[in-house]
PDB file of C-alpha atoms in Angstrom:
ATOM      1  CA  UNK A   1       1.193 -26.596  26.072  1.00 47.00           C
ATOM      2  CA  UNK A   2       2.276 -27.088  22.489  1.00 56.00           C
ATOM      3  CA  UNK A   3       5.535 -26.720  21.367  1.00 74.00           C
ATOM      4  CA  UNK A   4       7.023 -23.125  20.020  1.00 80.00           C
ATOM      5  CA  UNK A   5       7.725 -24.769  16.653  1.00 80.00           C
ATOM      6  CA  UNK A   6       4.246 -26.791  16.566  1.00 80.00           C
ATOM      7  CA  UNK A   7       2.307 -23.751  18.073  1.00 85.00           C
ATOM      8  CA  UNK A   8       4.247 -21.237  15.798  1.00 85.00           C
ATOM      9  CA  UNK A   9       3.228 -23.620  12.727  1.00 82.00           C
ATOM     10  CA  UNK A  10      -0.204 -23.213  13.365  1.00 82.00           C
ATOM     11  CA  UNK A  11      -0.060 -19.695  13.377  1.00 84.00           C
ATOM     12  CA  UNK A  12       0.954 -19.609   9.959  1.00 81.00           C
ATOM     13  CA  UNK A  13      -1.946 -22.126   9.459  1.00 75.00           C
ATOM     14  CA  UNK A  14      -4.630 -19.786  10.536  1.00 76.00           C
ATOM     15  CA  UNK A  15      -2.806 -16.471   8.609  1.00 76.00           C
ATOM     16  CA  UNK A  16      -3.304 -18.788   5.494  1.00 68.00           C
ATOM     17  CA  UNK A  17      -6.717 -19.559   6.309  1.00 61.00           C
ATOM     18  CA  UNK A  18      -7.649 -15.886   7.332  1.00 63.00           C
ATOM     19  CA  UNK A  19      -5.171 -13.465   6.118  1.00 60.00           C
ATOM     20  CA  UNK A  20      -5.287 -11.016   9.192  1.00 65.00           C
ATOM     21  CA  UNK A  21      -5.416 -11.866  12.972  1.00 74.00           C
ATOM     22  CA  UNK A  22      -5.192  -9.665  15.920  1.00 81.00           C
ATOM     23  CA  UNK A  23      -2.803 -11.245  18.870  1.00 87.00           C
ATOM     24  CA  UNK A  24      -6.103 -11.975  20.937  1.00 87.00           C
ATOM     25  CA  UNK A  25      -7.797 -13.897  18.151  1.00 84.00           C
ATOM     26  CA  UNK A  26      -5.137 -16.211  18.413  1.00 87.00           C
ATOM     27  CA  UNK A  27      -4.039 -17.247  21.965  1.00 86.00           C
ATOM     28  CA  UNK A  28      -7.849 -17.772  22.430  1.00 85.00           C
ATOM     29  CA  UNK A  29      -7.870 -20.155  19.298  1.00 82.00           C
ATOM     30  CA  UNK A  30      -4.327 -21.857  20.208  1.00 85.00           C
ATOM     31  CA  UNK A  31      -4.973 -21.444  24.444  1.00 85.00           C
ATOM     32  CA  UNK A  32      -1.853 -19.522  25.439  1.00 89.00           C
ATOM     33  CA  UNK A  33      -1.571 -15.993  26.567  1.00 90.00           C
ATOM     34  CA  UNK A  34      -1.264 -12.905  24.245  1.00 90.00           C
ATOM     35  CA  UNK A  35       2.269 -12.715  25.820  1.00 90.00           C
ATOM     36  CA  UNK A  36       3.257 -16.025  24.193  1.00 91.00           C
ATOM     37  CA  UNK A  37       1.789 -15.160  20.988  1.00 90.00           C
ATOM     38  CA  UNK A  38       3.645 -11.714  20.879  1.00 88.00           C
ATOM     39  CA  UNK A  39       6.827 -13.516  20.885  1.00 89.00           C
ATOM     40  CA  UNK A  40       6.285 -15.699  18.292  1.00 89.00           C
ATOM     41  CA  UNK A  41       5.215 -12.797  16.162  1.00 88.00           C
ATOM     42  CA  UNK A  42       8.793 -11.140  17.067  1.00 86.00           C
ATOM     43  CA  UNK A  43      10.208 -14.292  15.848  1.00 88.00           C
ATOM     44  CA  UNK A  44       8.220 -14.967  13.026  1.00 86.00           C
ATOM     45  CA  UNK A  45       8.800 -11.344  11.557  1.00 82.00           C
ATOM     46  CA  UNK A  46      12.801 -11.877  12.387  1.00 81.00           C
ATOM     47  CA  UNK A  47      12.387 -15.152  10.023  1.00 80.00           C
ATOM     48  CA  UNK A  48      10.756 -12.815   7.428  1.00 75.00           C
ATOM     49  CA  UNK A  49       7.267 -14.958   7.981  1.00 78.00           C
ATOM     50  CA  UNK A  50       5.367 -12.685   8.441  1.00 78.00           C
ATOM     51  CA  UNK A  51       4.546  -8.591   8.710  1.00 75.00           C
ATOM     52  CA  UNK A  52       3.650  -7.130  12.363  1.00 75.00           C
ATOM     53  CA  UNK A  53       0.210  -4.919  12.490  1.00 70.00           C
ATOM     54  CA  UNK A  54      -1.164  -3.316  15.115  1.00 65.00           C
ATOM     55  CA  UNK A  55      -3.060  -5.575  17.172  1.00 70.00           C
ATOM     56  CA  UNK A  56      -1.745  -8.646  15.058  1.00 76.00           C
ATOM     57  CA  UNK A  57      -0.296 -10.165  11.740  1.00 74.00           C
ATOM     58  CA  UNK A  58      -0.507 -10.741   8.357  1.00 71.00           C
ATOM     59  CA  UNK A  59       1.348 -13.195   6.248  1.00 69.00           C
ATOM     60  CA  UNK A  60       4.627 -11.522   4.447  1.00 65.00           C
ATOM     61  CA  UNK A  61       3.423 -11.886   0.949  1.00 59.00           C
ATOM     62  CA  UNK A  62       5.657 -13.339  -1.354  1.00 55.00           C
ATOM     63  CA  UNK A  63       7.747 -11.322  -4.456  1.00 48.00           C
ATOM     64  CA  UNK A  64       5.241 -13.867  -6.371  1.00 44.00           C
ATOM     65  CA  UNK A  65       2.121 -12.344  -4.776  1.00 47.00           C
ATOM     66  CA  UNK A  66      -0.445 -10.755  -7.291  1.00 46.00           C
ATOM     67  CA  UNK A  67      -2.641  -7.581  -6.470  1.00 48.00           C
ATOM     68  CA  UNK A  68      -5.868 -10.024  -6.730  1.00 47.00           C
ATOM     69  CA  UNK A  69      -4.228 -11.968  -3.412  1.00 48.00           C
ATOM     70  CA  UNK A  70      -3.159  -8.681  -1.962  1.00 49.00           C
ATOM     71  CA  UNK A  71      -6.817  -7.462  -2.487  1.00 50.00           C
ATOM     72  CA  UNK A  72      -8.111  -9.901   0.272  1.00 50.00           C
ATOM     73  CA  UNK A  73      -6.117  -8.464   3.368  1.00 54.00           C
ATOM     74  CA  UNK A  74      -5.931  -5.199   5.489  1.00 63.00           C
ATOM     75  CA  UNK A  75      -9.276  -4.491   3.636  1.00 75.00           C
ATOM     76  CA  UNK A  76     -10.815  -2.222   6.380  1.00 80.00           C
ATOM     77  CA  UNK A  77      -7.740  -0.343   6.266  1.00 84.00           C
ATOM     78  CA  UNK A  78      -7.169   0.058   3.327  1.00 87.00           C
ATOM     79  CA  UNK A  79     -10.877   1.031   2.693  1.00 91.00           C
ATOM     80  CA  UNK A  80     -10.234   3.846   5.246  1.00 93.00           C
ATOM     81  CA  UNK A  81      -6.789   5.160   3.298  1.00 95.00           C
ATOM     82  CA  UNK A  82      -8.349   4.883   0.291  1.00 95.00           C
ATOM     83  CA  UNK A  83     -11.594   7.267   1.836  1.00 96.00           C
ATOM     84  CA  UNK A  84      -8.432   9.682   3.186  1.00 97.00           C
ATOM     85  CA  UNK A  85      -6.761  10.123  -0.015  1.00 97.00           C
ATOM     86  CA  UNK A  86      -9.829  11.036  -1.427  1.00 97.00           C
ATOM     87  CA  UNK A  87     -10.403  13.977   1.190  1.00 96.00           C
ATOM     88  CA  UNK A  88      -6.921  14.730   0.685  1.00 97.00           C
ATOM     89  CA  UNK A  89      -7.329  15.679  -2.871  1.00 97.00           C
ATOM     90  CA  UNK A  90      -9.320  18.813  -2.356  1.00 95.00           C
ATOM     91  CA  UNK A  91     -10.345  20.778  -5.853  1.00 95.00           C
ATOM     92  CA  UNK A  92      -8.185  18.909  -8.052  1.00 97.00           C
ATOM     93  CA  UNK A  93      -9.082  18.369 -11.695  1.00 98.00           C
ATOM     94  CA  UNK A  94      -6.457  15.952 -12.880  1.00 98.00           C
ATOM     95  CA  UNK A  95      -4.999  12.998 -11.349  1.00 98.00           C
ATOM     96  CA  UNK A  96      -2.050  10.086 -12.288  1.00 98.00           C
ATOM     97  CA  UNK A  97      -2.611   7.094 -10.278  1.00 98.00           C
ATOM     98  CA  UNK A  98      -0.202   3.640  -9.728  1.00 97.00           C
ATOM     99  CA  UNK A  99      -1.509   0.328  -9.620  1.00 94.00           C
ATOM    100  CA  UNK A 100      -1.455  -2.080  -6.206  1.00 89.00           C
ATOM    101  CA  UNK A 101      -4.306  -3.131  -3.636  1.00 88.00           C
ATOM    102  CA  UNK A 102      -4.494  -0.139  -1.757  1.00 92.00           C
ATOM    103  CA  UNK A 103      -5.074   2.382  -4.733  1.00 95.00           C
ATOM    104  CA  UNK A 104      -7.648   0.415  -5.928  1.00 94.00           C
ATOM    105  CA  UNK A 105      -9.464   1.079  -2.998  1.00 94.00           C
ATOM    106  CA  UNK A 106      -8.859   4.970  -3.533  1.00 97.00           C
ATOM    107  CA  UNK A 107     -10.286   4.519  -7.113  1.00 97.00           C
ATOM    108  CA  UNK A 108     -13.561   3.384  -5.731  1.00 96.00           C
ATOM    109  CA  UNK A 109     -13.736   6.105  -2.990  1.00 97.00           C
ATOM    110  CA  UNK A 110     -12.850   8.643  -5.777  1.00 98.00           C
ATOM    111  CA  UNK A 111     -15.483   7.634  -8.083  1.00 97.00           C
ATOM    112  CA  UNK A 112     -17.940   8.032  -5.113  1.00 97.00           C
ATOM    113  CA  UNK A 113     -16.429  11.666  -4.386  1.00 97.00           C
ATOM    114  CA  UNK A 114     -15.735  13.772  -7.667  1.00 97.00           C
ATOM    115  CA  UNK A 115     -17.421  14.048 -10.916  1.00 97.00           C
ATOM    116  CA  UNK A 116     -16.024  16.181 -14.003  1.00 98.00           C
ATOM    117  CA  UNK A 117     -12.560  15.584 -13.668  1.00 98.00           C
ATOM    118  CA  UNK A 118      -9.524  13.567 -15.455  1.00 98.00           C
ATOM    119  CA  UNK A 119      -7.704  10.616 -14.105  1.00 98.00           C
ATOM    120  CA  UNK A 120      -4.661   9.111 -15.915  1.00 98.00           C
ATOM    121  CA  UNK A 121      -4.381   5.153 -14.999  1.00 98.00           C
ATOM    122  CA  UNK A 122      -1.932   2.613 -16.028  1.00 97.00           C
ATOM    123  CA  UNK A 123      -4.135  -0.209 -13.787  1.00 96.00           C
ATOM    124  CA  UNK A 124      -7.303  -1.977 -15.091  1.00 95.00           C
ATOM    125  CA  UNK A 125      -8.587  -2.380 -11.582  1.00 94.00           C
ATOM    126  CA  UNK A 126      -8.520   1.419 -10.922  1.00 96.00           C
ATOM    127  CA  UNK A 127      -9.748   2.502 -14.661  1.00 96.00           C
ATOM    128  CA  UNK A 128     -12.548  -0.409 -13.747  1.00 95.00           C
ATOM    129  CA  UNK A 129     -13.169   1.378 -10.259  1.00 96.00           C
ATOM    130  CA  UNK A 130     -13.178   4.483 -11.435  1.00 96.00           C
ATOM    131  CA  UNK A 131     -15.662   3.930 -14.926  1.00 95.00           C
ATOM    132  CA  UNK A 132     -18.278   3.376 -12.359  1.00 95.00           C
ATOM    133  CA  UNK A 133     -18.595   7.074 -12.659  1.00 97.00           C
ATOM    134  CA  UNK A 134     -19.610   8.104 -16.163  1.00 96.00           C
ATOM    135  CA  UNK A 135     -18.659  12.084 -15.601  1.00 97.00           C
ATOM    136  CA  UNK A 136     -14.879  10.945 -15.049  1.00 98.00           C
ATOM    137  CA  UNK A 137     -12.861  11.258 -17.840  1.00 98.00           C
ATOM    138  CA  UNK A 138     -10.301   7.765 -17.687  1.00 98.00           C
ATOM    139  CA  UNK A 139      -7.328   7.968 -19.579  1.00 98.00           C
ATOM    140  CA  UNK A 140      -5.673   4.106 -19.935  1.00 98.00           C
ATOM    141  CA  UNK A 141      -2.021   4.428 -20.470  1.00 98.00           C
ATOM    142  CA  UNK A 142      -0.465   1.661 -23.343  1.00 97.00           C
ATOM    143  CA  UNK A 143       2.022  -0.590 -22.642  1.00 96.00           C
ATOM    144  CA  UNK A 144       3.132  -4.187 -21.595  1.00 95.00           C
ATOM    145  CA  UNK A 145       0.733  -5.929 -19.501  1.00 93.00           C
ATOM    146  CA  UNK A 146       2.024  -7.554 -16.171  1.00 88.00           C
ATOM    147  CA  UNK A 147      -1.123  -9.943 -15.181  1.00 83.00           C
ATOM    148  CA  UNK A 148       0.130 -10.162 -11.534  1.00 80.00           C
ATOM    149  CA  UNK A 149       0.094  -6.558 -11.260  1.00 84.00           C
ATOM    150  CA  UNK A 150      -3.226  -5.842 -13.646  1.00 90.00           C
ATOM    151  CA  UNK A 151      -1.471  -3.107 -14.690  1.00 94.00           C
ATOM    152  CA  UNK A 152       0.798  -1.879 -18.053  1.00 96.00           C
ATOM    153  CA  UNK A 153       4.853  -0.922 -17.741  1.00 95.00           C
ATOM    154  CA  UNK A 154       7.153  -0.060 -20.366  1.00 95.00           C
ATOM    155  CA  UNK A 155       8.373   2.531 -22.517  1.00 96.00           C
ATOM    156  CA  UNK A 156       5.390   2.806 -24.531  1.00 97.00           C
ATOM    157  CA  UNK A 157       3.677   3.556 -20.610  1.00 97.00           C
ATOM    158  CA  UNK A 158       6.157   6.073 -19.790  1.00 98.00           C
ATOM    159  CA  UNK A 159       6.527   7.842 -23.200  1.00 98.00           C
ATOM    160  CA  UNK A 160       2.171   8.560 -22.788  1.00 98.00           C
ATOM    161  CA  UNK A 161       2.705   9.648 -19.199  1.00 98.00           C
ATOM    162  CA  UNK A 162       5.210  12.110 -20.600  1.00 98.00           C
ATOM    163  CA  UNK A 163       2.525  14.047 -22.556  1.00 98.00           C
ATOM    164  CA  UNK A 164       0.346  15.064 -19.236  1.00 98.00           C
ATOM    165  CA  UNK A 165       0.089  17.366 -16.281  1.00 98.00           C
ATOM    166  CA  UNK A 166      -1.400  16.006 -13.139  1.00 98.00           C
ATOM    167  CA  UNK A 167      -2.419  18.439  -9.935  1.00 98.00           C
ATOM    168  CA  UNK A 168      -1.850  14.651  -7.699  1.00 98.00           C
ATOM    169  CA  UNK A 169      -0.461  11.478  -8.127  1.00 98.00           C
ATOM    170  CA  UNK A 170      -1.431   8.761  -5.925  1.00 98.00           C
ATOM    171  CA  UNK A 171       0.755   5.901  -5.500  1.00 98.00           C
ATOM    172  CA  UNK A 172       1.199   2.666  -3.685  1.00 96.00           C
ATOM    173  CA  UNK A 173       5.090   1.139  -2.796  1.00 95.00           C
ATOM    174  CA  UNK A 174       6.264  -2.259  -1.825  1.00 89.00           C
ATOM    175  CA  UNK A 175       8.160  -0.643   0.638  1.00 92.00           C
ATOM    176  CA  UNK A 176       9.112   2.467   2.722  1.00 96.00           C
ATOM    177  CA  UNK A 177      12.517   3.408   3.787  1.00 96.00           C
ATOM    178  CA  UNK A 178      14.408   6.207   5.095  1.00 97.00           C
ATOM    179  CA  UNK A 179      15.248   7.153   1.966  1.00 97.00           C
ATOM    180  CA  UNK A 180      11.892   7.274   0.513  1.00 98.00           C
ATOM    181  CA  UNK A 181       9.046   4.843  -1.531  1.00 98.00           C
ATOM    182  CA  UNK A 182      10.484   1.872  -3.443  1.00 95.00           C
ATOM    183  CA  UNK A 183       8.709  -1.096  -5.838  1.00 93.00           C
ATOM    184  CA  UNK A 184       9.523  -5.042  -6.320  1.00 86.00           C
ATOM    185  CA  UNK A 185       9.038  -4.476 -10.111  1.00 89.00           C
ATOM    186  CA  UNK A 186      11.462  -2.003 -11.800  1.00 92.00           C
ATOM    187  CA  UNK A 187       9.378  -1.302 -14.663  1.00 93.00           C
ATOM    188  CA  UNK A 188       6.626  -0.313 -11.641  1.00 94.00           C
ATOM    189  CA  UNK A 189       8.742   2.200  -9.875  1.00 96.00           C
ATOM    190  CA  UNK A 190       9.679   3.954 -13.475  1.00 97.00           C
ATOM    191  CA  UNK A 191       6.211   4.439 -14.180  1.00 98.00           C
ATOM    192  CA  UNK A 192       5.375   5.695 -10.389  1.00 98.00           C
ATOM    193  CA  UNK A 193       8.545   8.122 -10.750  1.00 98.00           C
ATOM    194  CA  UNK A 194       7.375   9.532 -14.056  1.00 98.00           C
ATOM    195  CA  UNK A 195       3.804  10.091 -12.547  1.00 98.00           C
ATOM    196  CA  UNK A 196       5.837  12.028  -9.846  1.00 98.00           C
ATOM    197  CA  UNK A 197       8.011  14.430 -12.363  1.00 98.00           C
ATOM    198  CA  UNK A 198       4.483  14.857 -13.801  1.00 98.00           C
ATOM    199  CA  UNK A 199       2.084  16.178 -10.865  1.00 98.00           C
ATOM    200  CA  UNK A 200       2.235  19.226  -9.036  1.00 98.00           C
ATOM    201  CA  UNK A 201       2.673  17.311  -5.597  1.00 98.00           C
ATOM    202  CA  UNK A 202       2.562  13.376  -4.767  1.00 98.00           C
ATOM    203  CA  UNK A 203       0.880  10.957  -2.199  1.00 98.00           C
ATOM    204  CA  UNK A 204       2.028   7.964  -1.165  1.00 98.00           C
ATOM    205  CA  UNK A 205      -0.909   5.235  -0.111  1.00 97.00           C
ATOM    206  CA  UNK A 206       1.275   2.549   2.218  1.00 94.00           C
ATOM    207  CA  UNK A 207      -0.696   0.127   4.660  1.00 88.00           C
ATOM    208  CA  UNK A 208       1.496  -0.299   7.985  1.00 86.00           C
ATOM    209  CA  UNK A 209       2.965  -3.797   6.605  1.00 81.00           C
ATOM    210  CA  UNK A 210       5.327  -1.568   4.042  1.00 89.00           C
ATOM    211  CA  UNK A 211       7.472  -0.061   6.822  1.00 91.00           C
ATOM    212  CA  UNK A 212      11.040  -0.194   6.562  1.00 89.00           C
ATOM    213  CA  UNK A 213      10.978  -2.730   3.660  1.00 87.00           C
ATOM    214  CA  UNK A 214      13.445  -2.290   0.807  1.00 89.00           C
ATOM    215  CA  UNK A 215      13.183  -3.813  -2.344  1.00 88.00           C
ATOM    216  CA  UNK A 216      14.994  -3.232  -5.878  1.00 89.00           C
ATOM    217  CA  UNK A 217      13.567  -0.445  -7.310  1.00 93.00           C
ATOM    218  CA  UNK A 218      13.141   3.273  -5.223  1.00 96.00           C
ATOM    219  CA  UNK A 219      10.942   5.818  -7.295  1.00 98.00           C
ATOM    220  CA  UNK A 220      11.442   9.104  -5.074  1.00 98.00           C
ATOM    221  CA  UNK A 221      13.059  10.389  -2.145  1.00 98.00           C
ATOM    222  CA  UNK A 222      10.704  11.578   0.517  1.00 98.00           C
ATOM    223  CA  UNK A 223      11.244  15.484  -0.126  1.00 98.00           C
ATOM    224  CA  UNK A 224       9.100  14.575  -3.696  1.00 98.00           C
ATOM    225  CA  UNK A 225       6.289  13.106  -1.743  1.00 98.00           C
ATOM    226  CA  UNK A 226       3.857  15.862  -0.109  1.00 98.00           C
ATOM    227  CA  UNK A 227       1.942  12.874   1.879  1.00 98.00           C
ATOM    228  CA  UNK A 228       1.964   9.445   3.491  1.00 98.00           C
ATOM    229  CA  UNK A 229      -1.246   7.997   4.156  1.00 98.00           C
ATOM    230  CA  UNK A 230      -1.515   4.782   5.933  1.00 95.00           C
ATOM    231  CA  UNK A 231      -3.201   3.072   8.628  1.00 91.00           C
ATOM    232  CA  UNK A 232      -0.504   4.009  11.671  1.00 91.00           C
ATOM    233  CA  UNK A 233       2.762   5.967  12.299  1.00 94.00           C
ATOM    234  CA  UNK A 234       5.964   4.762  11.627  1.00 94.00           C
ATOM    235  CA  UNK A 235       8.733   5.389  13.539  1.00 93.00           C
ATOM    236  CA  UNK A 236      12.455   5.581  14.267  1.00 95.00           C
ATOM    237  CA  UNK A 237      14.712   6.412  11.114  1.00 96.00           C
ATOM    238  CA  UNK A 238      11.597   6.350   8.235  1.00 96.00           C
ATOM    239  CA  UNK A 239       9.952   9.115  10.607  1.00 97.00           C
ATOM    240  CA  UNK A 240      12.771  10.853  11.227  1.00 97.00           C
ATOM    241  CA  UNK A 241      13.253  11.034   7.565  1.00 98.00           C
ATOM    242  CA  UNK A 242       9.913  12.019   6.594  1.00 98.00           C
ATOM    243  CA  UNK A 243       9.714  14.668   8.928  1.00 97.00           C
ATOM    244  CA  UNK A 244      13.151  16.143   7.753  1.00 98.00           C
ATOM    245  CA  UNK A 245      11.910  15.819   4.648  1.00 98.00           C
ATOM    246  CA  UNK A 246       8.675  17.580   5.703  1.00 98.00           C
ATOM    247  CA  UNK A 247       6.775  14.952   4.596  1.00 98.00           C
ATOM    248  CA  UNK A 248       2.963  15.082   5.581  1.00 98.00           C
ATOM    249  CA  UNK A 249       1.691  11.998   7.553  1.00 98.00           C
ATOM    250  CA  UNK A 250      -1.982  11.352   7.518  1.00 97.00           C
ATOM    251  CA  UNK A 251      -3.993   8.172   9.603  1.00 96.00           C
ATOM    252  CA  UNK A 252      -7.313   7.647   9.069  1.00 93.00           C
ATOM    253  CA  UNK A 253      -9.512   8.207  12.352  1.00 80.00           C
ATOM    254  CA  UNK A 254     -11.058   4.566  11.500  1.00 60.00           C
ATOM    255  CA  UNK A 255      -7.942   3.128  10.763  1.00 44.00           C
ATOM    256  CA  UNK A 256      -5.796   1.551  13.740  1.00 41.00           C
ATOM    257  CA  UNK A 257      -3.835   3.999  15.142  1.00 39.00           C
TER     258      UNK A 257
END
């Protein structure tokens, strides 16, 4: 039997190769038992390697990580929030929507879904996504470009935002704590919290990897988000806190639960 370090290195290998495995995939490929392979995913996500899914792993991406790279992994899942946002919309006529992976996804599904109504953006990939459909009216907020992100920031961003009403904002997050949604980039999370001050109620896209992950910049506290949407529960202290908050959770029936 390999060693834990050697076998725990070639786990990482094969996340590189093929950015989502479930636990089965790979004790068949390495020739251990699922057992083994769950502890070395409890060890690997202690060492901050990588992020625990249900059924497997993904690779922890870096703060370097651009929405491009992110595009590649969780994409069933994300597929299937993106299809549930839509749903959740209802008859809604305007709409803010954040950058990131996941809302991309709800672009597309959107542009499939509605006709006749307004969407604010401050991402390319979503104003791309969501031009696919001639009858929506895309409004492309100014402001500094961040290439990682493919999306604008700044004051110029906000200030535009400012001028708008929005019946929903959808947003992504880098994170999800107890105390609510948070970003890596600070000029991210001011443009998500404006979007937020701006819309008659908020949802909150988040794949399962976000769970309890804090990074620099929070944007709301969970009694300013109406809805989670992601691809399982979460538990202890974030779902205590959502559900004090009242804080709607919603899983996709194709998504693992």
């Amino acid at each position: 039997m390999r060693k834990k370090t050697t076998r725990q290195q070639e786990i990482i290998l094969l996340l590189t190769e093929q950015p989502t495995l479930r636990i089965s995939e790979i004790a068949s490929h390495l020739g251990v038992t699922t057992e083994t392979i769950r502890r070395d995913f409890r060890e690997l996500t202690e060492k901050g390697r990588i992020d625990r899914m249900y059924g497997g792993a993904l690779l922890r991406p870096g703060p370097d990580s651009n929405v491009a790279q992110r595009n590649d992994l969780l994409v069933d899942e994300r597929k299937a929030i993106g299809r549930q946002a839509s749903q959740a919309l209802g008859d809604v006529q305007t709409i803010m929507m954040g950058s990131g992976a996941t809302t991309i996804h709800a672009a597309h599904r959107i542009a499939l879904d509605f006709n006749n109504i307004t969407v604010i953006v401050h991402s390319i990939g979503a104003a791309v996504a969501l031009a696919a459909n001639p009858t929506i009216n895309v409004l492309m907020a100014p402001g500094i470009f961040h290439l990682g992100e493919g999306a604008v920031h700044g004051v110029q961003t906000v200030e535009f935002l400012n001028r708008f009403n929005a019946d929903w904002c959808i947003l992504g997050a880098s994170g999800l704590s107890a105390e609510g949604p948070n970003d890596l980039l600070i000029e991210g999370a001011e443009v998500y919290r404006t979007m937020n001050e701006r819309s008659q109620r908020c949802m909150v896209l988040a794949d399962s990897s976000k769970f309890n992950r804090i990074h620099v910049a929070p944007y709301a506290k969970w009694p300013q988000v109406d809805l989670l949407i992601s691809n399982s529960l979460p538990g202890g202290d974030l779902r205590k806190a959502m559900e004090s908050a009242k804080t709607r959770i919603l899983v996709p029936e194709t998504a693992p639960a």
